[in-house]
PDB file of C-alpha atoms and ligand atoms in Angstrom:
ATOM      1  CA  MET A   1      21.644 -16.193 -18.114  1.00 66.00           C
ATOM      2  CA  ASN A   2      19.348 -14.077 -15.997  1.00 79.00           C
ATOM      3  CA  THR A   3      15.635 -13.934 -16.653  1.00 93.00           C
ATOM      4  CA  ILE A   4      13.934 -10.599 -17.306  1.00 94.00           C
ATOM      5  CA  LEU A   5      12.583 -10.560 -13.758  1.00 96.00           C
ATOM      6  CA  GLN A   6      16.032 -11.223 -12.290  1.00 96.00           C
ATOM      7  CA  GLU A   7      17.448  -8.390 -14.421  1.00 97.00           C
ATOM      8  CA  ASN A   8      14.631  -6.091 -13.308  1.00 98.00           C
ATOM      9  CA  LEU A   9      15.230  -6.899  -9.643  1.00 97.00           C
ATOM     10  CA  LEU A  10      18.928  -6.131 -10.002  1.00 97.00           C
ATOM     11  CA  GLY A  11      18.080  -2.907 -11.818  1.00 98.00           C
ATOM     12  CA  VAL A  12      15.657  -1.707  -9.143  1.00 98.00           C
ATOM     13  CA  ARG A  13      18.058  -2.598  -6.337  1.00 98.00           C
ATOM     14  CA  GLN A  14      20.739  -0.615  -8.198  1.00 98.00           C
ATOM     15  CA  ARG A  15      18.434   2.394  -8.560  1.00 98.00           C
ATOM     16  CA  ILE A  16      17.798   2.316  -4.799  1.00 98.00           C
ATOM     17  CA  ALA A  17      21.495   1.908  -4.004  1.00 98.00           C
ATOM     18  CA  ARG A  18      22.558   4.690  -6.367  1.00 98.00           C
ATOM     19  CA  GLN A  19      20.022   7.128  -4.908  1.00 98.00           C
ATOM     20  CA  CYS A  20      21.016   6.182  -1.375  1.00 98.00           C
ATOM     21  CA  ALA A  21      24.641   6.939  -2.253  1.00 98.00           C
ATOM     22  CA  ALA A  22      23.654  10.259  -3.849  1.00 98.00           C
ATOM     23  CA  SER A  23      21.592  11.168  -0.766  1.00 98.00           C
ATOM     24  CA  GLY A  24      24.167  10.044   1.776  1.00 98.00           C
ATOM     25  CA  ARG A  25      21.890   7.287   3.030  1.00 98.00           C
ATOM     26  CA  ASP A  26      22.683   3.725   4.080  1.00 97.00           C
ATOM     27  CA  PRO A  27      21.350   1.434   1.299  1.00 94.00           C
ATOM     28  CA  GLY A  28      20.053  -0.865   4.025  1.00 96.00           C
ATOM     29  CA  SER A  29      17.706   1.879   5.184  1.00 98.00           C
ATOM     30  CA  VAL A  30      15.355   1.452   2.195  1.00 98.00           C
ATOM     31  CA  GLN A  31      13.315  -1.728   1.839  1.00 98.00           C
ATOM     32  CA  LEU A  32      11.915  -2.953  -1.450  1.00 98.00           C
ATOM     33  CA  LEU A  33       8.274  -4.030  -1.507  1.00 99.00           C
ATOM     34  CA  ALA A  34       7.542  -5.973  -4.718  1.00 98.00           C
ATOM     35  CA  VAL A  35       4.015  -5.089  -5.845  1.00 98.00           C
ATOM     36  CA  SER A  36       2.770  -8.282  -7.447  1.00 97.00           C
ATOM     37  CA  LYS A  37      -0.879  -7.346  -8.045  1.00 96.00           C
ATOM     38  CA  THR A  38      -2.329  -8.916 -11.210  1.00 95.00           C
ATOM     39  CA  PHE A  39       0.816 -11.020 -11.703  1.00 97.00           C
ATOM     40  CA  PRO A  40       0.660 -14.790 -11.251  1.00 96.00           C
ATOM     41  CA  LEU A  41       2.027 -16.878  -8.427  1.00 96.00           C
ATOM     42  CA  SER A  42       4.828 -18.028 -10.734  1.00 96.00           C
ATOM     43  CA  ALA A  43       6.201 -14.467 -10.893  1.00 97.00           C
ATOM     44  CA  ILE A  44       6.132 -14.196  -7.099  1.00 97.00           C
ATOM     45  CA  LEU A  45       7.959 -17.492  -6.703  1.00 97.00           C
ATOM     46  CA  GLU A  46      10.566 -16.431  -9.246  1.00 96.00           C
ATOM     47  CA  ALA A  47      11.172 -13.144  -7.433  1.00 97.00           C
ATOM     48  CA  TYR A  48      11.415 -15.040  -4.153  1.00 97.00           C
ATOM     49  CA  GLN A  49      14.009 -17.382  -5.662  1.00 95.00           C
ATOM     50  CA  ALA A  50      15.971 -14.232  -6.504  1.00 95.00           C
ATOM     51  CA  GLY A  51      15.923 -13.119  -2.872  1.00 96.00           C
ATOM     52  CA  GLN A  52      12.823 -10.911  -2.721  1.00 98.00           C
ATOM     53  CA  THR A  53      10.789 -11.601   0.436  1.00 98.00           C
ATOM     54  CA  ARG A  54       8.322  -8.671   0.737  1.00 98.00           C
ATOM     55  CA  PHE A  55       5.280  -8.613  -1.520  1.00 98.00           C
ATOM     56  CA  GLY A  56       2.453  -6.083  -1.839  1.00 98.00           C
ATOM     57  CA  GLU A  57      -1.057  -6.776  -3.094  1.00 98.00           C
ATOM     58  CA  ASN A  58      -3.921  -4.351  -3.829  1.00 97.00           C
ATOM     59  CA  TYR A  59      -6.909  -6.611  -4.253  1.00 97.00           C
ATOM     60  CA  ILE A  60      -7.755  -8.424  -1.043  1.00 98.00           C
ATOM     61  CA  GLN A  61      -9.096 -11.706  -2.379  1.00 97.00           C
ATOM     62  CA  GLU A  62      -6.361 -12.013  -4.996  1.00 97.00           C
ATOM     63  CA  GLY A  63      -3.784 -11.338  -2.302  1.00 98.00           C
ATOM     64  CA  VAL A  64      -5.245 -13.883   0.095  1.00 98.00           C
ATOM     65  CA  ASP A  65      -5.293 -16.552  -2.612  1.00 98.00           C
ATOM     66  CA  LYS A  66      -1.586 -15.952  -3.276  1.00 98.00           C
ATOM     67  CA  ILE A  67      -0.732 -15.880   0.444  1.00 98.00           C
ATOM     68  CA  LEU A  68      -2.453 -19.226   1.009  1.00 97.00           C
ATOM     69  CA  ALA A  69      -0.717 -20.763  -2.011  1.00 97.00           C
ATOM     70  CA  CYS A  70       2.681 -19.570  -0.765  1.00 97.00           C
ATOM     71  CA  ARG A  71       2.118 -20.502   2.881  1.00 95.00           C
ATOM     72  CA  ALA A  72       1.384 -24.052   1.688  1.00 95.00           C
ATOM     73  CA  ARG A  73       4.982 -24.206   0.437  1.00 95.00           C
ATOM     74  CA  PRO A  74       7.429 -24.872   3.271  1.00 91.00           C
ATOM     75  CA  GLU A  75      10.239 -23.019   1.465  1.00 91.00           C
ATOM     76  CA  CYS A  76       8.171 -19.799   1.306  1.00 92.00           C
ATOM     77  CA  ARG A  77       7.488 -19.373   5.019  1.00 84.00           C
ATOM     78  CA  ASP A  78       9.515 -16.195   5.447  1.00 93.00           C
ATOM     79  CA  MET A  79       7.575 -14.222   2.860  1.00 97.00           C
ATOM     80  CA  GLU A  80       6.037 -11.003   4.192  1.00 98.00           C
ATOM     81  CA  TRP A  81       2.695  -9.833   2.796  1.00 98.00           C
ATOM     82  CA  HIS A  82       1.588  -6.201   2.630  1.00 98.00           C
ATOM     83  CA  CYS A  83      -1.930  -5.026   1.806  1.00 98.00           C
ATOM     84  CA  ILE A  84      -1.602  -1.727  -0.070  1.00 98.00           C
ATOM     85  CA  GLY A  85      -5.076  -1.358  -1.606  1.00 97.00           C
ATOM     86  CA  PRO A  86      -8.368   0.151  -0.461  1.00 96.00           C
ATOM     87  CA  ILE A  87     -10.154  -1.832   2.277  1.00 97.00           C
ATOM     88  CA  GLN A  88     -13.932  -2.023   2.554  1.00 96.00           C
ATOM     89  CA  SER A  89     -15.412  -2.915   5.943  1.00 97.00           C
ATOM     90  CA  ASN A  90     -16.503  -6.330   4.728  1.00 97.00           C
ATOM     91  CA  LYS A  91     -12.882  -7.217   3.819  1.00 98.00           C
ATOM     92  CA  THR A  92     -11.184  -6.346   7.109  1.00 98.00           C
ATOM     93  CA  ARG A  93     -11.403  -9.894   8.487  1.00 98.00           C
ATOM     94  CA  LEU A  94      -9.591 -11.328   5.454  1.00 98.00           C
ATOM     95  CA  VAL A  95      -6.890  -8.695   5.797  1.00 98.00           C
ATOM     96  CA  ALA A  96      -6.512  -9.176   9.563  1.00 98.00           C
ATOM     97  CA  THR A  97      -6.336 -12.941   9.209  1.00 98.00           C
ATOM     98  CA  HIS A  98      -3.789 -13.214   6.398  1.00 98.00           C
ATOM     99  CA  PHE A  99      -1.596 -10.154   5.907  1.00 98.00           C
ATOM    100  CA  ASP A 100       1.467  -9.047   7.913  1.00 98.00           C
ATOM    101  CA  TRP A 101       1.160  -5.363   7.062  1.00 99.00           C
ATOM    102  CA  VAL A 102      -1.482  -2.888   5.895  1.00 98.00           C
ATOM    103  CA  HIS A 103      -0.397   0.419   4.296  1.00 98.00           C
ATOM    104  CA  SER A 104      -3.852   1.749   3.475  1.00 98.00           C
ATOM    105  CA  VAL A 105      -5.542   2.533   6.803  1.00 98.00           C
ATOM    106  CA  ASP A 106      -7.211   5.923   6.470  1.00 97.00           C
ATOM    107  CA  ARG A 107     -10.086   5.836   8.943  1.00 97.00           C
ATOM    108  CA  LEU A 108     -10.651   4.751  12.513  1.00 98.00           C
ATOM    109  CA  LYS A 109     -13.494   2.353  11.762  1.00 98.00           C
ATOM    110  CA  ILE A 110     -11.284   0.205   9.540  1.00 98.00           C
ATOM    111  CA  ALA A 111      -8.464   0.300  12.094  1.00 98.00           C
ATOM    112  CA  GLN A 112     -10.831  -0.789  14.896  1.00 98.00           C
ATOM    113  CA  ARG A 113     -12.150  -3.703  12.866  1.00 98.00           C
ATOM    114  CA  LEU A 114      -8.628  -4.813  11.928  1.00 98.00           C
ATOM    115  CA  SER A 115      -7.601  -4.743  15.584  1.00 98.00           C
ATOM    116  CA  GLU A 116     -10.702  -6.649  16.747  1.00 98.00           C
ATOM    117  CA  GLN A 117     -10.326  -9.255  14.022  1.00 98.00           C
ATOM    118  CA  ARG A 118      -6.580  -9.856  14.252  1.00 98.00           C
ATOM    119  CA  PRO A 119      -6.240 -13.483  15.460  1.00 98.00           C
ATOM    120  CA  GLN A 120      -4.757 -13.818  18.934  1.00 98.00           C
ATOM    121  CA  ASP A 121      -2.144 -16.325  17.777  1.00 97.00           C
ATOM    122  CA  MET A 122      -0.670 -13.853  15.284  1.00 97.00           C
ATOM    123  CA  PRO A 123       1.576 -10.888  16.112  1.00 98.00           C
ATOM    124  CA  PRO A 124      -0.058  -7.445  16.020  1.00 98.00           C
ATOM    125  CA  LEU A 125      -0.836  -6.283  12.479  1.00 98.00           C
ATOM    126  CA  ASN A 126       1.690  -3.732  11.214  1.00 99.00           C
ATOM    127  CA  VAL A 127      -0.082  -0.608   9.998  1.00 98.00           C
ATOM    128  CA  CYS A 128       0.733   2.503   8.020  1.00 99.00           C
ATOM    129  CA  ILE A 129      -1.694   5.391   7.815  1.00 98.00           C
ATOM    130  CA  GLN A 130      -2.409   6.443   4.243  1.00 98.00           C
ATOM    131  CA  VAL A 131      -2.187  10.217   3.867  1.00 98.00           C
ATOM    132  CA  ASN A 132      -3.663  12.153   0.942  1.00 97.00           C
ATOM    133  CA  ILE A 133      -0.504  14.217   0.746  1.00 97.00           C
ATOM    134  CA  ASP A 134      -1.317  16.203  -2.385  1.00 95.00           C
ATOM    135  CA  GLY A 135      -5.001  16.707  -1.617  1.00 91.00           C
ATOM    136  CA  GLY A 136      -6.348  15.074  -4.771  1.00 80.00           C
ATOM    137  CA  ALA A 137     -10.152  15.137  -4.832  1.00 77.00           C
ATOM    138  CA  ASN A 138     -11.885  11.769  -4.373  1.00 74.00           C
ATOM    139  CA  LYS A 139      -8.630  10.234  -3.272  1.00 86.00           C
ATOM    140  CA  ALA A 140      -8.120   7.786  -0.459  1.00 93.00           C
ATOM    141  CA  GLY A 141      -6.044   8.862   2.500  1.00 97.00           C
ATOM    142  CA  VAL A 142      -6.560  10.977   5.582  1.00 97.00           C
ATOM    143  CA  ALA A 143      -5.963  14.721   5.211  1.00 97.00           C
ATOM    144  CA  PRO A 144      -2.484  15.648   6.476  1.00 97.00           C
ATOM    145  CA  ALA A 145      -4.073  17.825   9.191  1.00 97.00           C
ATOM    146  CA  ASP A 146      -5.932  14.780  10.565  1.00 98.00           C
ATOM    147  CA  ALA A 147      -3.067  12.290  10.456  1.00 98.00           C
ATOM    148  CA  LEU A 148      -1.844  12.940  14.004  1.00 98.00           C
ATOM    149  CA  ASP A 149      -5.273  12.326  15.573  1.00 98.00           C
ATOM    150  CA  LEU A 150      -5.744   9.097  13.631  1.00 98.00           C
ATOM    151  CA  ALA A 151      -2.236   7.969  14.572  1.00 98.00           C
ATOM    152  CA  ARG A 152      -2.991   8.508  18.282  1.00 98.00           C
ATOM    153  CA  GLN A 153      -6.173   6.445  17.932  1.00 98.00           C
ATOM    154  CA  VAL A 154      -4.419   3.651  16.030  1.00 98.00           C
ATOM    155  CA  THR A 155      -1.634   3.542  18.610  1.00 98.00           C
ATOM    156  CA  ALA A 156      -4.243   2.830  21.290  1.00 98.00           C
ATOM    157  CA  LEU A 157      -5.622  -0.248  19.491  1.00 98.00           C
ATOM    158  CA  PRO A 158      -4.219  -3.397  21.110  1.00 98.00           C
ATOM    159  CA  ARG A 159      -3.811  -5.651  18.064  1.00 98.00           C
ATOM    160  CA  LEU A 160      -2.275  -3.061  15.721  1.00 98.00           C
ATOM    161  CA  HIS A 161       1.320  -1.868  15.600  1.00 98.00           C
ATOM    162  CA  LEU A 162       1.580   1.567  14.031  1.00 98.00           C
ATOM    163  CA  ARG A 163       4.662   1.606  11.783  1.00 99.00           C
ATOM    164  CA  GLY A 164       4.341   4.768   9.708  1.00 98.00           C
ATOM    165  CA  LEU A 165       2.779   6.683   6.850  1.00 98.00           C
ATOM    166  CA  MET A 166       2.037   5.825   3.227  1.00 98.00           C
ATOM    167  CA  THR A 167       1.222   8.089   0.278  1.00 98.00           C
ATOM    168  CA  ILE A 168       0.155   7.635  -3.358  1.00 97.00           C
ATOM    169  CA  PRO A 169       0.728  11.052  -4.972  1.00 95.00           C
ATOM    170  CA  GLU A 170      -0.560  11.988  -8.395  1.00 93.00           C
ATOM    171  CA  PRO A 171       1.968  11.131 -11.127  1.00 93.00           C
ATOM    172  CA  ALA A 172       4.482  13.997 -11.117  1.00 94.00           C
ATOM    173  CA  PRO A 173       5.451  15.831 -14.320  1.00 95.00           C
ATOM    174  CA  ASP A 174       9.097  16.076 -13.239  1.00 97.00           C
ATOM    175  CA  TYR A 175      11.597  15.149 -10.535  1.00 98.00           C
ATOM    176  CA  ALA A 176      11.328  18.440  -8.618  1.00 98.00           C
ATOM    177  CA  THR A 177       7.560  18.076  -8.248  1.00 97.00           C
ATOM    178  CA  ALA A 178       7.861  14.475  -7.094  1.00 98.00           C
ATOM    179  CA  LEU A 179      10.573  15.459  -4.619  1.00 98.00           C
ATOM    180  CA  ALA A 180       8.522  18.309  -3.131  1.00 98.00           C
ATOM    181  CA  THR A 181       5.521  16.025  -2.599  1.00 97.00           C
ATOM    182  CA  HIS A 182       7.594  13.322  -0.948  1.00 98.00           C
ATOM    183  CA  GLN A 183       9.348  15.921   1.211  1.00 98.00           C
ATOM    184  CA  ALA A 184       5.937  17.086   2.438  1.00 98.00           C
ATOM    185  CA  ALA A 185       5.252  13.524   3.601  1.00 98.00           C
ATOM    186  CA  LYS A 186       8.637  13.343   5.319  1.00 98.00           C
ATOM    187  CA  THR A 187       7.991  16.671   7.090  1.00 98.00           C
ATOM    188  CA  LEU A 188       4.622  15.408   8.346  1.00 98.00           C
ATOM    189  CA  TRP A 189       6.236  12.160   9.524  1.00 98.00           C
ATOM    190  CA  ASP A 190       8.951  14.120  11.385  1.00 98.00           C
ATOM    191  CA  ARG A 191       6.371  16.376  13.045  1.00 98.00           C
ATOM    192  CA  MET A 192       4.299  13.423  14.182  1.00 98.00           C
ATOM    193  CA  ARG A 193       7.356  11.715  15.620  1.00 98.00           C
ATOM    194  CA  ASP A 194       8.256  14.961  17.396  1.00 98.00           C
ATOM    195  CA  ALA A 195       4.721  14.897  18.828  1.00 98.00           C
ATOM    196  CA  GLY A 196       5.454  11.514  20.379  1.00 98.00           C
ATOM    197  CA  ILE A 197       4.143   9.043  17.778  1.00 98.00           C
ATOM    198  CA  ALA A 198       6.555   6.097  17.445  1.00 98.00           C
ATOM    199  CA  MET A 199       7.036   5.230  13.755  1.00 98.00           C
ATOM    200  CA  ASP A 200       9.861   3.689  11.747  1.00 98.00           C
ATOM    201  CA  THR A 201       8.372   3.467   8.242  1.00 98.00           C
ATOM    202  CA  LEU A 202       7.771   5.938   5.448  1.00 98.00           C
ATOM    203  CA  SER A 203       6.147   4.074   2.533  1.00 98.00           C
ATOM    204  CA  LEU A 204       6.825   6.435  -0.375  1.00 98.00           C
ATOM    205  CA  GLY A 205       7.719   5.932  -4.010  1.00 98.00           C
ATOM    206  CA  MET A 206       6.808   3.593  -6.859  1.00 98.00           C
ATOM    207  CA  SER A 207       8.446   2.577 -10.155  1.00 98.00           C
ATOM    208  CA  ALA A 208       8.378   6.059 -11.674  1.00 97.00           C
ATOM    209  CA  ASP A 209       9.436   8.156  -8.678  1.00 98.00           C
ATOM    210  CA  LEU A 210      11.490   5.980  -6.345  1.00 98.00           C
ATOM    211  CA  GLU A 211      14.584   8.200  -6.661  1.00 98.00           C
ATOM    212  CA  ALA A 212      12.673  11.270  -5.473  1.00 98.00           C
ATOM    213  CA  ALA A 213      11.121   9.217  -2.682  1.00 98.00           C
ATOM    214  CA  VAL A 214      14.484   7.913  -1.472  1.00 98.00           C
ATOM    215  CA  ALA A 215      15.970  11.409  -1.666  1.00 98.00           C
ATOM    216  CA  ALA A 216      13.111  12.649   0.547  1.00 98.00           C
ATOM    217  CA  GLY A 217      13.584   9.897   3.138  1.00 98.00           C
ATOM    218  CA  SER A 218      11.430   6.935   2.091  1.00 98.00           C
ATOM    219  CA  THR A 219      12.172   3.745   4.027  1.00 98.00           C
ATOM    220  CA  MET A 220      10.063   1.489   1.798  1.00 98.00           C
ATOM    221  CA  VAL A 221       9.480   1.818  -1.936  1.00 98.00           C
ATOM    222  CA  ARG A 222       6.578  -0.093  -3.508  1.00 98.00           C
ATOM    223  CA  VAL A 223       7.612  -1.199  -6.969  1.00 98.00           C
ATOM    224  CA  GLY A 224       5.404  -3.080  -9.425  1.00 98.00           C
ATOM    225  CA  SER A 225       5.878  -2.446 -13.135  1.00 98.00           C
ATOM    226  CA  ALA A 226       9.642  -1.902 -12.993  1.00 98.00           C
ATOM    227  CA  LEU A 227       9.942  -5.458 -11.635  1.00 98.00           C
ATOM    228  CA  PHE A 228       7.150  -7.455 -13.205  1.00 97.00           C
ATOM    229  CA  GLY A 229       6.398  -5.455 -16.364  1.00 94.00           C
ATOM    230  CA  SER A 230       3.401  -3.345 -17.306  1.00 92.00           C
ATOM    231  CA  ARG A 231      -0.030  -4.411 -16.178  1.00 88.00           C
TER     232      ARG A 231
HETATM  233  C1  PLP B 301       0.275  -0.535  -8.107  1.00 84.34           C
HETATM  234  C2  PLP B 301       0.786   0.157  -6.900  1.00 84.34           C
HETATM  235  C3  PLP B 301       2.168   0.343  -6.730  1.00 84.34           C
HETATM  236  C4  PLP B 301       3.200  -0.025  -7.753  1.00 84.34           C
HETATM  237  O1  PLP B 301       3.099   0.843  -8.858  1.00 84.34           O
HETATM  238  P1  PLP B 301       4.159   0.759 -10.070  1.00 84.34           P
HETATM  239  O2  PLP B 301       4.001   2.061 -10.746  1.00 84.34           O
HETATM  240  O3  PLP B 301       3.721  -0.402 -10.906  1.00 84.34           O
HETATM  241  O4  PLP B 301       5.484   0.553  -9.482  1.00 84.34           O
HETATM  242  C5  PLP B 301       2.597   0.922  -5.536  1.00 84.34           C
HETATM  243  N1  PLP B 301       1.713   1.297  -4.577  1.00 84.34           N
HETATM  244  C6  PLP B 301       0.391   1.141  -4.733  1.00 84.34           C
HETATM  245  C7  PLP B 301      -0.512   1.574  -3.630  1.00 84.34           C
HETATM  246  C8  PLP B 301      -0.111   0.574  -5.900  1.00 84.34           C
HETATM  247  O5  PLP B 301      -1.432   0.447  -6.039  1.00 84.34           O
END
């Protein structure tokens, strides 16, 4: 008998695989980031037992507590931890010291602090630039027009490894709207790569819109509620 979480993991992996098939994409080209924010360590360990290794956290201190608890377990050493939430300046050291990835870099000052504070005995911190792709007011993310400049600056920082772009669009009323928004992110990503920025990651799509994201070219979907339940 599978648990609910095991069933949910299978279901999400099937959704990704089905959309990859429909879009003519290799199913191995889309990674699943399990967004475990607000869920307990026990849920993370259960997902890990079921083969899930990448986890995303929004709240820095909560994430660090979970990372430390997991790193204390020898069997959990190959977990990969992604910070996907807003980062205040006074939290950069925690992020730089504990996480493997950050998806939510949207200004140079935060990037500089992360680079300065990344411990020398750790590999460079993997970074995605968060882009405010649909221009929502008061929303985090660099304006699309400024993404290339920020990417050039991040690329020059010695302890960061620029991996790609991340977006959090407004909830879309329908598939076509979600697809158009994700395609805008893919177009920006393509243009930046054409301009010489090396990137391999497009962090697009969540529980509600992962099909549209995969159709548009997402390489990493960030899925919370469809795995762990509603928050
Ligand atoms: C919470 C969150 C997710 C996951 O959202 P679900 O709708 O629960 O899948 C993905 N990305 C970010 C940045 C989030 O904050």
